[in-house]
Short mmCIF file of C-alpha atoms in Angstrom, two decimals:
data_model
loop_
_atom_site.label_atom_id
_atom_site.label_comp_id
_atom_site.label_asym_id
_atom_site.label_seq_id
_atom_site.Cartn_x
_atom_site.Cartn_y
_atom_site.Cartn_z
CA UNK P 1 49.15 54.72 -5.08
CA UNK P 2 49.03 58.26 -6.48
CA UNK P 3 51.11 60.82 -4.49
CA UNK P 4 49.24 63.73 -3.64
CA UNK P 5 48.84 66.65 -6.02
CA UNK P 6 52.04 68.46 -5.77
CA UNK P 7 50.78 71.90 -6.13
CA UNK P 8 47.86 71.39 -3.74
CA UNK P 9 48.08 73.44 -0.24
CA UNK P 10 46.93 71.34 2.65
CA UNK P 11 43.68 71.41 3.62
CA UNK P 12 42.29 72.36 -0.11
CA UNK P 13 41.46 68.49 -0.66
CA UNK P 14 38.13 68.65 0.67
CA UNK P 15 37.58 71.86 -0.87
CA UNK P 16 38.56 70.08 -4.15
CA UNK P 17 36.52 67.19 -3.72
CA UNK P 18 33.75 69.45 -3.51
CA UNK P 19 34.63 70.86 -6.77
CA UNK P 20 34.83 67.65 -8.64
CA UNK P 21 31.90 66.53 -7.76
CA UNK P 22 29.73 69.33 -9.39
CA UNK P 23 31.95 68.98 -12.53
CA UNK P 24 34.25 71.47 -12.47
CA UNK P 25 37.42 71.20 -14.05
CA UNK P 26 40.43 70.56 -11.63
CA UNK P 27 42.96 73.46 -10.75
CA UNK P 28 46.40 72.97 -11.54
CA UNK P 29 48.00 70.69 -9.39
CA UNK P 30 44.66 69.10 -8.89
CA UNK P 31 45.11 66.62 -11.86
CA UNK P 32 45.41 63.41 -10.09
CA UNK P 33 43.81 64.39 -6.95
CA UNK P 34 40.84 64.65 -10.01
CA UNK P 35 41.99 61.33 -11.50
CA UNK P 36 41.68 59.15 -7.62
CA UNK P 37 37.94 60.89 -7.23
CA UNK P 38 36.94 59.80 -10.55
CA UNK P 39 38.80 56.20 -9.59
CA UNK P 40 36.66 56.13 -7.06
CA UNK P 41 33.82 57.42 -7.72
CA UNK P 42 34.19 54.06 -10.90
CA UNK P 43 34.28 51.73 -8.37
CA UNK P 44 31.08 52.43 -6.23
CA UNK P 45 29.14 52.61 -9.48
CA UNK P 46 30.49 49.19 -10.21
CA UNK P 47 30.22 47.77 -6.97
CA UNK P 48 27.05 45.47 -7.33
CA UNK P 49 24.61 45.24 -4.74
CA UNK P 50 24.93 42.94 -1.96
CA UNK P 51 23.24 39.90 -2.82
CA UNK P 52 19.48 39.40 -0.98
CA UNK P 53 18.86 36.82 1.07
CA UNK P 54 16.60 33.93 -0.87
CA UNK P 55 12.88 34.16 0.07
CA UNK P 56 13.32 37.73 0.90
CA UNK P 57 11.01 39.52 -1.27
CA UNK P 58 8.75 36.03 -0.73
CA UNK P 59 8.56 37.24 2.78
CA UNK P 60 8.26 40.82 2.18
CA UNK P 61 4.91 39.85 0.28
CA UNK P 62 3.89 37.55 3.34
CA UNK P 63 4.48 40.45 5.63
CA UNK P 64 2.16 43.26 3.37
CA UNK P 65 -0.53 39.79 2.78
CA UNK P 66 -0.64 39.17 6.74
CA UNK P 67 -0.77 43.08 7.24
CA UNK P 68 -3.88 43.10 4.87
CA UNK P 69 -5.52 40.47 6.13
CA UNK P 70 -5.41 41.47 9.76
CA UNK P 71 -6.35 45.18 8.33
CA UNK P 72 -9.32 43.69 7.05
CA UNK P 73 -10.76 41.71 10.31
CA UNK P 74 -9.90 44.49 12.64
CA UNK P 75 -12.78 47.33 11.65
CA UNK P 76 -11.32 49.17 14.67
CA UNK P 77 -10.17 52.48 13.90
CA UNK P 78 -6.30 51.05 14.36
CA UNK P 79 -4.61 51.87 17.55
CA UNK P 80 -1.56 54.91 17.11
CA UNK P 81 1.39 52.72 16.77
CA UNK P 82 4.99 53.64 16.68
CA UNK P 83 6.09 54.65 13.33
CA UNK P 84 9.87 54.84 11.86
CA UNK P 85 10.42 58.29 12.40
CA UNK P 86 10.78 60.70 9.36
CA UNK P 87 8.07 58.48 7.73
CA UNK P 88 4.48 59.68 7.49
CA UNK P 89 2.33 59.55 10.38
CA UNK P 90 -0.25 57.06 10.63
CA UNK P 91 -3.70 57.84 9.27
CA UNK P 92 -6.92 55.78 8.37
CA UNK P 93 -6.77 53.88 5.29
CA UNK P 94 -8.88 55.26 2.41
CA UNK P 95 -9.69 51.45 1.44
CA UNK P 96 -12.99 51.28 -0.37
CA UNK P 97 -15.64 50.45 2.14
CA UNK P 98 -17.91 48.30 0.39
CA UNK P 99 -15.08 45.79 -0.75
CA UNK P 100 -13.90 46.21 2.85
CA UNK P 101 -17.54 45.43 4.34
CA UNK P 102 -17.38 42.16 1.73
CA UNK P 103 -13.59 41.33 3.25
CA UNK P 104 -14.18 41.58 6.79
CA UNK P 105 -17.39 39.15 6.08
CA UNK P 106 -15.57 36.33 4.20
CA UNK P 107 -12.32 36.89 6.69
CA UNK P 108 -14.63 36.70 9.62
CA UNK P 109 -16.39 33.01 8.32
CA UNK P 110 -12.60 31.74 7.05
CA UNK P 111 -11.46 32.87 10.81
CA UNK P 112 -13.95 30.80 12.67
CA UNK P 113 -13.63 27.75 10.38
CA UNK P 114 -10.32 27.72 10.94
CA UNK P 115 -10.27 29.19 14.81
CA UNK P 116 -7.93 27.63 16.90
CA UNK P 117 -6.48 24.72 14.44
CA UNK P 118 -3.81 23.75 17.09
CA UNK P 119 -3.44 25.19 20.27
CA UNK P 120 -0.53 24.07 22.82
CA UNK P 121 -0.11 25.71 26.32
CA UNK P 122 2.39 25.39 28.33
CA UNK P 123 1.99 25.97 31.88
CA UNK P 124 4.35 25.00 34.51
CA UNK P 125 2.42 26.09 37.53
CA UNK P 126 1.20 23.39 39.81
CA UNK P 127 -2.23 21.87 38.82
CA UNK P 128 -4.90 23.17 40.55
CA UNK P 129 -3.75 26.45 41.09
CA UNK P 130 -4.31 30.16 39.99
CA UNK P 131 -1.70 31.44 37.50
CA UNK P 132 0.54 33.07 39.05
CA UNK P 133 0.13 36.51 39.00
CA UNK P 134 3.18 38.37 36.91
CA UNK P 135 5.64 39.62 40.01
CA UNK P 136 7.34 41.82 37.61
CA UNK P 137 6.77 43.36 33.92
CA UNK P 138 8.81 41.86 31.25
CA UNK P 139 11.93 44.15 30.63
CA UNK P 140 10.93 46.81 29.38
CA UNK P 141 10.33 46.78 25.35
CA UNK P 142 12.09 50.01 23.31
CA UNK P 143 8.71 49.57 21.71
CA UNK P 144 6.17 49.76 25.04
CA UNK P 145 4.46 47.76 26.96
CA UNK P 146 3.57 43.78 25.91
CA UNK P 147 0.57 43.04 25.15
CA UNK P 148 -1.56 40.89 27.32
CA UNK P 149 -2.85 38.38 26.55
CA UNK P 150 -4.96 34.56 27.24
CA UNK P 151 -4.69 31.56 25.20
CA UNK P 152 -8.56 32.38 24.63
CA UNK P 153 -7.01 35.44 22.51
CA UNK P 154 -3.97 33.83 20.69
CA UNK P 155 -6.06 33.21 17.56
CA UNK P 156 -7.05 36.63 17.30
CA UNK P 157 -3.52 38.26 18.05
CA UNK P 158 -2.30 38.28 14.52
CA UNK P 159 -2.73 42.24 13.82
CA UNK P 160 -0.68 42.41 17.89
CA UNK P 161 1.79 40.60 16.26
CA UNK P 162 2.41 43.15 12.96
CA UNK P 163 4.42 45.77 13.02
CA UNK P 164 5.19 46.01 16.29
CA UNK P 165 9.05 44.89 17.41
CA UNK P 166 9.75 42.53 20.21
CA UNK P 167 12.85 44.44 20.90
CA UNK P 168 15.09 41.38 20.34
CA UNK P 169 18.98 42.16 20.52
CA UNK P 170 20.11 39.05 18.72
CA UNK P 171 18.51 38.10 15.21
CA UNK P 172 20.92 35.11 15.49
CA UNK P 173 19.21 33.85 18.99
CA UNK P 174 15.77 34.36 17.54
CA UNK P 175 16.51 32.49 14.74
CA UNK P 176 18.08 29.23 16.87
CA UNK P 177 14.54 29.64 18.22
CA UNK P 178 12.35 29.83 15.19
CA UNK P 179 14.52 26.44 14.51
CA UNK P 180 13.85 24.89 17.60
CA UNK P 181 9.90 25.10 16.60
CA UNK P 182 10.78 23.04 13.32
CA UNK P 183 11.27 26.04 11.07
CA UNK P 184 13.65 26.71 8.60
CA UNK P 185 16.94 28.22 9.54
CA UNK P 186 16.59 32.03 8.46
CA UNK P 187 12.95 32.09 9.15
CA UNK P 188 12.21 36.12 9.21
CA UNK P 189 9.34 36.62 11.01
CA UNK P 190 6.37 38.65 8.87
CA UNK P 191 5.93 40.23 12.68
CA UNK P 192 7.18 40.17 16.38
CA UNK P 193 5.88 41.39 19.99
CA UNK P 194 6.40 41.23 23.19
CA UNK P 195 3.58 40.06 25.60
CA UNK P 196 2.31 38.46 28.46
CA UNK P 197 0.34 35.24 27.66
CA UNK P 198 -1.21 34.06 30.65
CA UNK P 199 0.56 35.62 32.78
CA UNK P 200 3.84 35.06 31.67
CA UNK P 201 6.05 37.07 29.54
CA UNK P 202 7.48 36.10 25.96
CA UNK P 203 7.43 36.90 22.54
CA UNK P 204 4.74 36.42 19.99
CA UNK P 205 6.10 35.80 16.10
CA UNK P 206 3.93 35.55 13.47
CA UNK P 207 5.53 32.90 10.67
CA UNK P 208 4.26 32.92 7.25
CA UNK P 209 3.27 29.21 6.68
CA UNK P 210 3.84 29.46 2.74
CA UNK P 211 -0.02 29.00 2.36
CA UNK P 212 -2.02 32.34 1.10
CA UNK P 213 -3.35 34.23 3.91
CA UNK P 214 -2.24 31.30 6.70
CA UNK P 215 -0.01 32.25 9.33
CA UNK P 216 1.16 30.70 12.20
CA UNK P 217 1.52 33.00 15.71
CA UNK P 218 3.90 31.32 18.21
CA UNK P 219 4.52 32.41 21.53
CA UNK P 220 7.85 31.40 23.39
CA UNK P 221 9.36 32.42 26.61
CA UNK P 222 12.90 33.72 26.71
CA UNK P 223 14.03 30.75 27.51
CA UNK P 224 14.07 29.79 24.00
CA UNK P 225 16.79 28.69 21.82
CA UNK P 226 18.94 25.84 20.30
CA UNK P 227 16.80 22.76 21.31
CA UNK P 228 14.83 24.45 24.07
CA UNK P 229 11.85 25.82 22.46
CA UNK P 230 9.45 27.22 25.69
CA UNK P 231 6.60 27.16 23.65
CA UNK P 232 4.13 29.27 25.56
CA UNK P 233 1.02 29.05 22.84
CA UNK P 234 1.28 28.01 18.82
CA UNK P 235 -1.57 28.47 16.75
CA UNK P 236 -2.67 28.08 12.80
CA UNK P 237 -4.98 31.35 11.52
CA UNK P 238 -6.14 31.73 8.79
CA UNK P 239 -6.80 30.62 5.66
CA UNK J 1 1.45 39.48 -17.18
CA UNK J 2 4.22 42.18 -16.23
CA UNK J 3 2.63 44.94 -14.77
CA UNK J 4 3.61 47.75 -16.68
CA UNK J 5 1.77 50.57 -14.51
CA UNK J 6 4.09 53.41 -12.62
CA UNK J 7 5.30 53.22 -9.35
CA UNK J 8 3.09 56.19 -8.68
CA UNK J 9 0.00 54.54 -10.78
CA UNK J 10 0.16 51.13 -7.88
CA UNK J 11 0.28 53.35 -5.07
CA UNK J 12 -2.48 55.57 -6.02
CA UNK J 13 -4.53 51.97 -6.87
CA UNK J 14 -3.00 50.60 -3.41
CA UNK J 15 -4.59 54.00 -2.09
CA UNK J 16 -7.73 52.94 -3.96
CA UNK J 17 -7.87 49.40 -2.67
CA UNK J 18 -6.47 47.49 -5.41
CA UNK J 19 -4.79 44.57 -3.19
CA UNK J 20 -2.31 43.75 -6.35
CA UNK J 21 -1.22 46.60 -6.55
CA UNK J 22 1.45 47.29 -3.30
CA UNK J 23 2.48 43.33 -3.29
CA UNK J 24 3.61 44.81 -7.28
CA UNK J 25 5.81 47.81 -5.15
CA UNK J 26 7.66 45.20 -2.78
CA UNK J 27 8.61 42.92 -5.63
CA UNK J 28 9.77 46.18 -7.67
CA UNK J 29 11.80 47.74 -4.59
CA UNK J 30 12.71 44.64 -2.33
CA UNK J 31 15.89 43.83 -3.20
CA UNK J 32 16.86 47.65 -4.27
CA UNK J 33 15.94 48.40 -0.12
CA UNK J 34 17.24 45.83 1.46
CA UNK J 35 20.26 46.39 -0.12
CA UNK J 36 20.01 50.39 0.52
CA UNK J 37 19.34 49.30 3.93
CA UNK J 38 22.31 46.76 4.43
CA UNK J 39 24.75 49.21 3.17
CA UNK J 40 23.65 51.71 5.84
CA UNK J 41 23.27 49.30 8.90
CA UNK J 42 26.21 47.40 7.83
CA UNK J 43 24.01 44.05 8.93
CA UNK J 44 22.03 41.74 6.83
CA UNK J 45 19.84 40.70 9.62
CA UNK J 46 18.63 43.92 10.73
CA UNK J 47 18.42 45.20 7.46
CA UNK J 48 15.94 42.76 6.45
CA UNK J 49 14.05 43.40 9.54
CA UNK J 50 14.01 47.11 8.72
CA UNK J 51 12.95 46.44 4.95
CA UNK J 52 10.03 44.46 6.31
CA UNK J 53 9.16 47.24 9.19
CA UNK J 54 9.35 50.26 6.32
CA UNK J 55 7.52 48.33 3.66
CA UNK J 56 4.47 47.66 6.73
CA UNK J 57 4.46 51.28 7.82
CA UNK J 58 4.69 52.60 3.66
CA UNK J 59 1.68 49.79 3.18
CA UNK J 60 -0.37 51.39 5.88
CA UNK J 61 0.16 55.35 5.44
CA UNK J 62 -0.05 55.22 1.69
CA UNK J 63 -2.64 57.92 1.87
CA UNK J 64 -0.26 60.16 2.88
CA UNK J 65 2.15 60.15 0.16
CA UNK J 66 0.88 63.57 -1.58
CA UNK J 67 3.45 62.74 -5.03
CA UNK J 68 5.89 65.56 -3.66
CA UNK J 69 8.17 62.79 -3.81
CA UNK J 70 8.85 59.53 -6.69
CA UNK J 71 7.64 56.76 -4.78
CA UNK J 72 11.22 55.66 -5.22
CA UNK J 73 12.66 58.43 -2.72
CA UNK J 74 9.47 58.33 -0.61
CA UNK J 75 10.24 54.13 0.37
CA UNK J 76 13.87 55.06 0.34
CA UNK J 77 13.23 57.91 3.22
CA UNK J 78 11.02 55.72 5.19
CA UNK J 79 14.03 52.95 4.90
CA UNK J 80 16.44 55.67 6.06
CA UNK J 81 15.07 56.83 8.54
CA UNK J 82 13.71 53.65 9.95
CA UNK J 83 17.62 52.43 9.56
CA UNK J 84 18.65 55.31 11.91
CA UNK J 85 15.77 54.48 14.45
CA UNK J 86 17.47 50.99 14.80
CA UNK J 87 20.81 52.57 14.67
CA UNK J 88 19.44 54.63 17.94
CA UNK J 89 18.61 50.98 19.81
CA UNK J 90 21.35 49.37 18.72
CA UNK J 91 23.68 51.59 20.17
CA UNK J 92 21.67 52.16 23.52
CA UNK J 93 20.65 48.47 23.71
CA UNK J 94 24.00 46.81 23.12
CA UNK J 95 27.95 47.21 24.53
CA UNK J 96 29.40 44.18 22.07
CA UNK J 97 32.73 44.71 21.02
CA UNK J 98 32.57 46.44 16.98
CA UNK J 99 33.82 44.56 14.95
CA UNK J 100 35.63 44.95 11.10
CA UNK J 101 33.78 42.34 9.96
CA UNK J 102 31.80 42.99 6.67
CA UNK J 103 28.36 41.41 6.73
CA UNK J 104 27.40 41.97 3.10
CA UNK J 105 26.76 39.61 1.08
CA UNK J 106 29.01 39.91 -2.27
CA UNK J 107 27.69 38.45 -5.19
CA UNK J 108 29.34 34.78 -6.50
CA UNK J 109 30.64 36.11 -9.85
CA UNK J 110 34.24 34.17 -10.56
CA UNK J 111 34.54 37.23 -12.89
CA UNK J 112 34.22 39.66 -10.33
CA UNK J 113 36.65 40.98 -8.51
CA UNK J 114 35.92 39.98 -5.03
CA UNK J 115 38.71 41.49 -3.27
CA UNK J 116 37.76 45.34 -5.40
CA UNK J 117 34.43 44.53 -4.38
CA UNK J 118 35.01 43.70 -0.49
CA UNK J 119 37.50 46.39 -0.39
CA UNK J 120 34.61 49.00 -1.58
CA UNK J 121 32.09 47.48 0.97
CA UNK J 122 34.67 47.57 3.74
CA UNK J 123 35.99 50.99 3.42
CA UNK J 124 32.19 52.16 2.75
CA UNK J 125 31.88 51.29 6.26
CA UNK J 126 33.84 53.31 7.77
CA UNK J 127 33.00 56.53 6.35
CA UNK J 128 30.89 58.41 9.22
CA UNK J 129 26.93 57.57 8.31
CA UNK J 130 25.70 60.79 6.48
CA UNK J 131 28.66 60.18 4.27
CA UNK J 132 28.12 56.91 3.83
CA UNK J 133 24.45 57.55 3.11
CA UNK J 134 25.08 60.17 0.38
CA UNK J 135 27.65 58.22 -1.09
CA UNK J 136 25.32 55.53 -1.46
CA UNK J 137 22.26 56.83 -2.68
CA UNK J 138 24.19 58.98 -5.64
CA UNK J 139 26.85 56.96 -6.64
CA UNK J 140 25.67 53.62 -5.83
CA UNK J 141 21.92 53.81 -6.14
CA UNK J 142 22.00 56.52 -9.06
CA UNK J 143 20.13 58.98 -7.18
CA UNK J 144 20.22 62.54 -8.69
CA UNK J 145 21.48 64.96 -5.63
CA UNK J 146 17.88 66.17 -5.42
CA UNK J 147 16.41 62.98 -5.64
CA UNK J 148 19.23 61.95 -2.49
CA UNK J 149 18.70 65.27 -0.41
CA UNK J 150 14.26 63.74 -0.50
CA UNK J 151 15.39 61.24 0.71
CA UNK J 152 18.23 62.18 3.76
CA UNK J 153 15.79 65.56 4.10
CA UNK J 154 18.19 67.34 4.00
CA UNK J 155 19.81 70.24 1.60
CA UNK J 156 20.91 69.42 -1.79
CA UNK J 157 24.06 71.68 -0.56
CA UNK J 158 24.44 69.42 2.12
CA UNK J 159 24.39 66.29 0.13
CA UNK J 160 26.71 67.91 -2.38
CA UNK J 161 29.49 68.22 0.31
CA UNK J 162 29.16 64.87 2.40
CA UNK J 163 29.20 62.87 -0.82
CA UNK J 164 32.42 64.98 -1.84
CA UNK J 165 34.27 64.50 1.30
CA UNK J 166 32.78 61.04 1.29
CA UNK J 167 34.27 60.29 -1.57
CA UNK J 168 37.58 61.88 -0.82
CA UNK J 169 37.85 59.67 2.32
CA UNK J 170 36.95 56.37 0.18
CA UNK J 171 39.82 57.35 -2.64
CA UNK J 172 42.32 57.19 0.79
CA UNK J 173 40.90 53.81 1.84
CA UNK J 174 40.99 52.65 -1.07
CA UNK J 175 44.31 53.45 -1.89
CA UNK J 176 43.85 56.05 -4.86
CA UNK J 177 45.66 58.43 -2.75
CA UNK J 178 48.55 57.81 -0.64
CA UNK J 179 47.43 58.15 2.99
CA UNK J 180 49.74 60.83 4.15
CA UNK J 181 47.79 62.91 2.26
CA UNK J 182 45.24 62.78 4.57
CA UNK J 183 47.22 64.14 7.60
CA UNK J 184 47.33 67.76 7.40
CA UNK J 185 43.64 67.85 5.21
CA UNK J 186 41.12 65.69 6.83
CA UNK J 187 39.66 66.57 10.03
CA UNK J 188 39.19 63.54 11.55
CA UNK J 189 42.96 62.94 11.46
CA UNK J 190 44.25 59.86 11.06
CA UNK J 191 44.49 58.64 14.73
CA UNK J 192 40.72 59.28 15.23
CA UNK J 193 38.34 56.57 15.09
CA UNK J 194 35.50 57.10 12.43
CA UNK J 195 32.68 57.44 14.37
CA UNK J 196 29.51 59.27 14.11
CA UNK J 197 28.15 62.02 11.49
CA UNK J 198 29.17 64.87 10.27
CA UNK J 199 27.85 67.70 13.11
CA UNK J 200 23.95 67.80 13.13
CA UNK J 201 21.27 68.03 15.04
CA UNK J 202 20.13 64.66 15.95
CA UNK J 203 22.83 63.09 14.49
CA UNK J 204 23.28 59.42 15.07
CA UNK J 205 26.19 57.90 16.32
CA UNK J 206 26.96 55.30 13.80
CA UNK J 207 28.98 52.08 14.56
CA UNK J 208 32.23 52.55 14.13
CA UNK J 209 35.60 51.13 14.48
CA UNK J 210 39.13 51.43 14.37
CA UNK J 211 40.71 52.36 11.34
CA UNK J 212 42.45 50.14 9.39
CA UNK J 213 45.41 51.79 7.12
CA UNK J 214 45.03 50.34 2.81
CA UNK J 215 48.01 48.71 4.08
CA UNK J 216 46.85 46.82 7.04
CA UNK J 217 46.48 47.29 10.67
CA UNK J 218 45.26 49.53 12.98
CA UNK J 219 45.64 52.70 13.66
#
């Protein structure tokens, strides 16, 4: 360890840190004060980069592929949605309208082809009677309100199910989750919301399925985890 | 086929509608953000969560970006700053214990120096967060100080003198200068736990921790 520069008053350090980082030379007494800055400043430019998960950026591209895809069926002006703040503000997309029109056409006949290719509910209310109706509003989401929904809507929640955050605390619990629906361990998500299917609240993931354009949107209850997976809906779109 | 077009060239063709062209952006800047992005949150998990989130909001608002900024300090920013929103949630959402525990993941080089390496990572973590950020972006990332100050939005002044007393900290830490040093100089004193910014407005309280002397233990 270097012992500090002897001819350095206290509090200068900082001061002299300042200094050496725009280059200029050190003071007397400075010298190894100098000498530990450049040390350091040697070590973070050596440090590599923390190594990326595997299937990151293959995920990354599912995300932006499921964000396009959903961009193109919904010809809604899109809804103001909660942006990371300091970034820009939401705003139409200048996408060329023609290939849009030609997009939302082919997306539209791929959709119902492949509408509703498995569809499980869950529902643990006595047969023959009314859903109950929700007695009280799912804890309340950092990111707003759930969406409602009906199984009747599932298939056509996938642009509910970007972007939006499901406020989960613990990655590690929504990953013992994902596994519990047969999915690899460190399954990302390329989306997440909270909602109210049927009347009762969980979260809705949508799951890249590996296949171009085909994602999966799961709904489970928060009763979900290792081996429990309170599946509330699970259906295939796309493709 | 490499695509060989700019950074600036893809988002203008993204703008356009040319659907290769932003999937071309996330495989240039994925790994470069996450890691940007784990180094701030100090968490793997929610970094990759907030890589996905910034690289979803950049897809959708790419008409915005006016070139007043690379593309490379425009995804950056939007990383940053949605790193401190979850920062925000984190800290109002949770009470769990903080812990020293590193969660980056260090490359598997038996040349490396793994212990340098974690050392760097660990005591990078306890700098306060604006330190840590500008510490990152221009000595880790490269970043020129204007290119970092884009990015934090803040002055180039500013980023000057967190990096430097950044920097200063890290050389204690990391045992380039002998820690008594630090007693009559630094601020924060070294019975004060490392928490938070430097003053702002708005500033984020960042995770932080007890610190832990080069030589072991807490203080």
């Amino acid at each position: 360890m270097t012992d500090p520069a002897p001819g350095a008053r206290d509090g200068d350090a900082p001061d002299a840190a300042e200094r050496h980082g725009a280059g200029a030379a050190p003071r007397p007494g400075e010298e190894e004060l100098f000498a530990a800055l450049d040390r350091t400043r040697a070590d973070l430019a050596a440090a590599p980069r923390p190594v990326a998960p595997e299937g990151l950026t293959a995920s990354l591209l599912a995300a932006v592929a499921a964000e396009a895809a959903a961009g193109a069926v919904d010809d809604d002006p899109p809804a103001r949605r909660r942006v990371a703040p300091g970034s820009v503000t939401p705003s139409r997309r200048r996408v060329g309208s023609s290939r849009r029109r030609r997009t939302v056409a082919a997306l539209a006949v791929a959709a119902t082809a492949a509408a509703v290719l498995a569809v499980v509910v869950l529902g643990t209310g006595p047969a023959g009677t009314a859903p109950p109706a929700p007695t009280a509003a799912p804890a309340p989401s950092p990111t707003g309100a759930p969406v409602v929904l009906t199984s009747g809507d599932l298939p056509q929640a996938l642009r509910a199910g970007l972007g939006g955050r499901d406020g989960t605390a613990d990655p590690a619990a929504r990953a013992a989750c994902l596994v519990a629906h047969g999915l690899p361990a460190g399954t990302v998500p390329v989306g997440s919301r909270a909602v109210v299917l049927d009347g009762r609240p969980g979260t809705l993931y949508v799951v890249a399925t590996g296949r171009a354009a085909v994602f999966r949107l799961l709904v489970v209850g928060p009763g979900c985890g290792p081996g429990s997976p309170d599946t509330l809906g699970d259906v295939t779109v796309g493709g | 086929m490499d695509d060989t077009r700019s950074d600036e060239a893809l988002l203008a063709a993204h703008v356009a509608g040319d659907p290769s062209a932003f999937p071309e952006l996330v495989r240039r800047y994925s790994e470069r953000l996450w890691a940007f992005a784990t180094r701030i949150l100090r968490d793997s998990h929610d970094a990759s969560d907030v890589v996905q989130e910034s690289l979803i909001s950049a897809y959708r608002n790419a008409s915005r970006w006016r070139g007043e900024a690379t593309v490379n300090t425009w995804l950056h920013r939007i990383v940053h700053n949605s790193s401190l929103d979850r920062l925000r949630r984190r800290r109002t959402r949770t009470a769990e214990p903080l812990t020293d525990a590193v969660d980056v993941p260090l490359h598997r080089d038996p040349i490396l120096d793994r212990e340098r390496v974690l050392a760097v990572e660990e005591a990078l973590g306890r700098l306060p967060l604006a330190q840590r950020a500008a510490v990152v972006l221009v000595d880790m990332e490269g970043m020129t100080v204007a290119e970092a100050a884009a990015v934090l939005e803040i002055k180039e002044g500013t980023v000057k003198s967190r990096a430097a007393r950044g920097r200063y900290r890290l050389a204690q830490l990391l045992g380039h200068l002998r820690p008594e040093y630090d007693t009559a100089s630094d601020p924060v004193g070294p019975t004060a736990r490392i928490v938070g910014n430097d003053p702002a407005p708005g500033g984020v309280q960042a995770p932080g921790g007890q610190v832990r002397s080069p030589s072991g233990g807490d203080r």
